[in-house]
Coordinates of C-alpha atoms in Angstrom, one line a residue:
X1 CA 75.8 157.5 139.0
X2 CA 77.6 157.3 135.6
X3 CA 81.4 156.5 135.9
X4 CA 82.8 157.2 132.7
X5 CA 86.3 156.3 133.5
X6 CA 85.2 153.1 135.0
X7 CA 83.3 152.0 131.8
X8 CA 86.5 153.6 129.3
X9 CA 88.2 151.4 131.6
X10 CA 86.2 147.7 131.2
X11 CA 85.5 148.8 127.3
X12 CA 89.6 148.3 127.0
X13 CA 90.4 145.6 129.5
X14 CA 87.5 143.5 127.2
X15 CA 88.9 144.5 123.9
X16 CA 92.6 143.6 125.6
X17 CA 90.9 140.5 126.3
X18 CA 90.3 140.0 122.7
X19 CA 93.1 141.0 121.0
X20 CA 95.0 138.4 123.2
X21 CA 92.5 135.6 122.9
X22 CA 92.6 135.9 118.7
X23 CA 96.8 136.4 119.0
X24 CA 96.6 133.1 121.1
X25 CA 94.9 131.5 118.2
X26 CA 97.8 132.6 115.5
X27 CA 100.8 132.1 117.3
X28 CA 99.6 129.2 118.0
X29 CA 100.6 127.9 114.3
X30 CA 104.1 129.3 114.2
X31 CA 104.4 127.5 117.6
X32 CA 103.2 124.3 116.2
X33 CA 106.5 124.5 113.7
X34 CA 109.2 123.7 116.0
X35 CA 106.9 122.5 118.9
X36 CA 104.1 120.2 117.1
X37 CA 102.7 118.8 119.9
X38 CA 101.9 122.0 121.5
X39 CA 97.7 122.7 122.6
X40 CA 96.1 125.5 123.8
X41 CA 95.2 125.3 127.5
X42 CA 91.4 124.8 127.5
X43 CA 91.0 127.1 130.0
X44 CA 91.1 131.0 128.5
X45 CA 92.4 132.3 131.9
X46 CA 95.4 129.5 132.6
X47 CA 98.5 131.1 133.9
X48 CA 100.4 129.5 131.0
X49 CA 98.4 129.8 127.2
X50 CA 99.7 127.1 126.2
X51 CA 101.7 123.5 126.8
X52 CA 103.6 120.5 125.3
X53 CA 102.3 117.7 127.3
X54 CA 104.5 115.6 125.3
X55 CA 108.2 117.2 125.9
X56 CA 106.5 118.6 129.7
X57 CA 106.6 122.4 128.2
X58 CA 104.8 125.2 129.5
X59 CA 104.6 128.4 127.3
X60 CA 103.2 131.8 127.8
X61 CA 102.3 134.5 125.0
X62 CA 102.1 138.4 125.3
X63 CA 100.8 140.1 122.3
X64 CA 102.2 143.7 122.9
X65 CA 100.9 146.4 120.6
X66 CA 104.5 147.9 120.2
X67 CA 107.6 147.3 117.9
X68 CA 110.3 145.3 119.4
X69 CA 112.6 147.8 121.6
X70 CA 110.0 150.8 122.1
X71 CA 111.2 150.0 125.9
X72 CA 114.2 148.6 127.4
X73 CA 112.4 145.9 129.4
X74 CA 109.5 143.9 128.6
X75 CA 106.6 143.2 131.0
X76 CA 105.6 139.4 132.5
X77 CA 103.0 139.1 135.7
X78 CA 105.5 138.2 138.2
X79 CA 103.0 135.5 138.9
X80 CA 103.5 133.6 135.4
X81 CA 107.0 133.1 136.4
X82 CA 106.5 132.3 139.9
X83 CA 103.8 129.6 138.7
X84 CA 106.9 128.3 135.5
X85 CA 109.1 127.9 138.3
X86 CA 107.2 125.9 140.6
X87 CA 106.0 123.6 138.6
X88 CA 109.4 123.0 137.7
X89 CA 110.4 122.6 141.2
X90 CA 107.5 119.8 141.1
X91 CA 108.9 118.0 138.2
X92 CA 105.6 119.2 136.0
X93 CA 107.4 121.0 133.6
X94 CA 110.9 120.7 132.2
X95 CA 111.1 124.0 130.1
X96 CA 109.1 127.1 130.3
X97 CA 108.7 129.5 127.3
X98 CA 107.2 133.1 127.1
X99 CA 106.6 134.2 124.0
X100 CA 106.7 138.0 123.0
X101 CA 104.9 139.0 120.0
X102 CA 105.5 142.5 118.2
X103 CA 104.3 145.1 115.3
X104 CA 107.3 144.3 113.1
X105 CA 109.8 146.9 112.5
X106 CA 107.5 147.8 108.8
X107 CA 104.1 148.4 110.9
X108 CA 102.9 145.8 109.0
X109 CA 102.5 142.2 110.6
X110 CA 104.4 141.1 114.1
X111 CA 107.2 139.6 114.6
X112 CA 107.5 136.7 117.7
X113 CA 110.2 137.0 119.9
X114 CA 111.0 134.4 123.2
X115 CA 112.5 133.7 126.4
X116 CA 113.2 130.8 127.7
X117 CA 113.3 130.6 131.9
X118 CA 116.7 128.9 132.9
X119 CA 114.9 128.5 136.7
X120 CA 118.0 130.8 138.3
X121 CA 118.0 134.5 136.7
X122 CA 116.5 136.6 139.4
X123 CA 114.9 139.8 137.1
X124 CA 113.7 143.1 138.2
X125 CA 110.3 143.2 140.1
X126 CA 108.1 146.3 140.3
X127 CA 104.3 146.7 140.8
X128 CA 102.1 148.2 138.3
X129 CA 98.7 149.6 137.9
X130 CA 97.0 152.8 137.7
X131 CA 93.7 153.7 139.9
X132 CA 91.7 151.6 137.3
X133 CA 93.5 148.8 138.1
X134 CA 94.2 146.4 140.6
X135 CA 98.3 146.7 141.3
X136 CA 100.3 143.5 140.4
X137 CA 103.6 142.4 140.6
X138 CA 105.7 142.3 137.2
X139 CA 108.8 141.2 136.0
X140 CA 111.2 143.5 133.7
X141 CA 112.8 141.2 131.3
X142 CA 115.6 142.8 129.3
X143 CA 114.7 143.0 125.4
X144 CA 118.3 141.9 124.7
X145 CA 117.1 138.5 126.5
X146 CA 114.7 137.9 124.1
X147 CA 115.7 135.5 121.3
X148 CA 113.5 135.8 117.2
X149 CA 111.6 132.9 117.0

């Protein structure tokens, strides 16, 4: 039987996919100006995008398709920051960095945005998902938290 909810549902989840995949590409270079030695993580589905191997940095991107302060949180899988955190713990990483990118304020390019984990903030948690989706934990960072990049 035809499901056409289901296949609305994996048409967007693979042009989310996408969309994130070519953002990962272009931040990539504005990255690469204060944090040159940073690579992609060969891996498409890492739970960080990207890292400095050289300075132990882990960073994370999330291409939203909103201007900057549409809400008054921001959205990060509760289990990127649980991951940041313990690798820290293990002494793989010394800094962890999630990137935020935006439609700028013109509707005409983005604008990048970050937050850097200090390891003790405890943030709100809530799970998310619809009946499409499996549920997940999330973390609600504040907008004012976030820093222009």
């Amino acid at each position: 039987m035809y499901n056409n909810s289901t296949t609305n549902a994996n048409i967007r989840l693979k042009q989310d996919l996408a969309f994130g995949f070519r953002k990962e590409d272009e931040v990539l270079v504005q990255i690469k100006t204060k944090f040159p030695d940073a690579v992609k993580n060969a891996d498409n589905f890492s739970i960080h995008d990207y890292c400095d191997p050289t300075n132990l940095i882990d960073m994370e991107l999330k291409s939203r398709k909103i201007k900057k302060g549409s809400y008054p949180t921001v959205m990060l899988g509760y289990n990127k920051l649980c991951t940041g955190r313990k690798r820290h713990n293990e002494g793989l990483n010394k800094r962890v960095i999630y990137f935020f990118g935006f439609v700028s304020k013109d509707g005409k390019g983005r604008d990048l945005w970050y937050w850097e984990d200090d390891f003790t903030t405890e943030w709100d948690i809530q799970w998310t998902g619809s009946n499409l989706e499996q549920p997940e934990q999330i973390s609600l960072i504040p907008m004012d938290k976030l820093i222009k990049f």
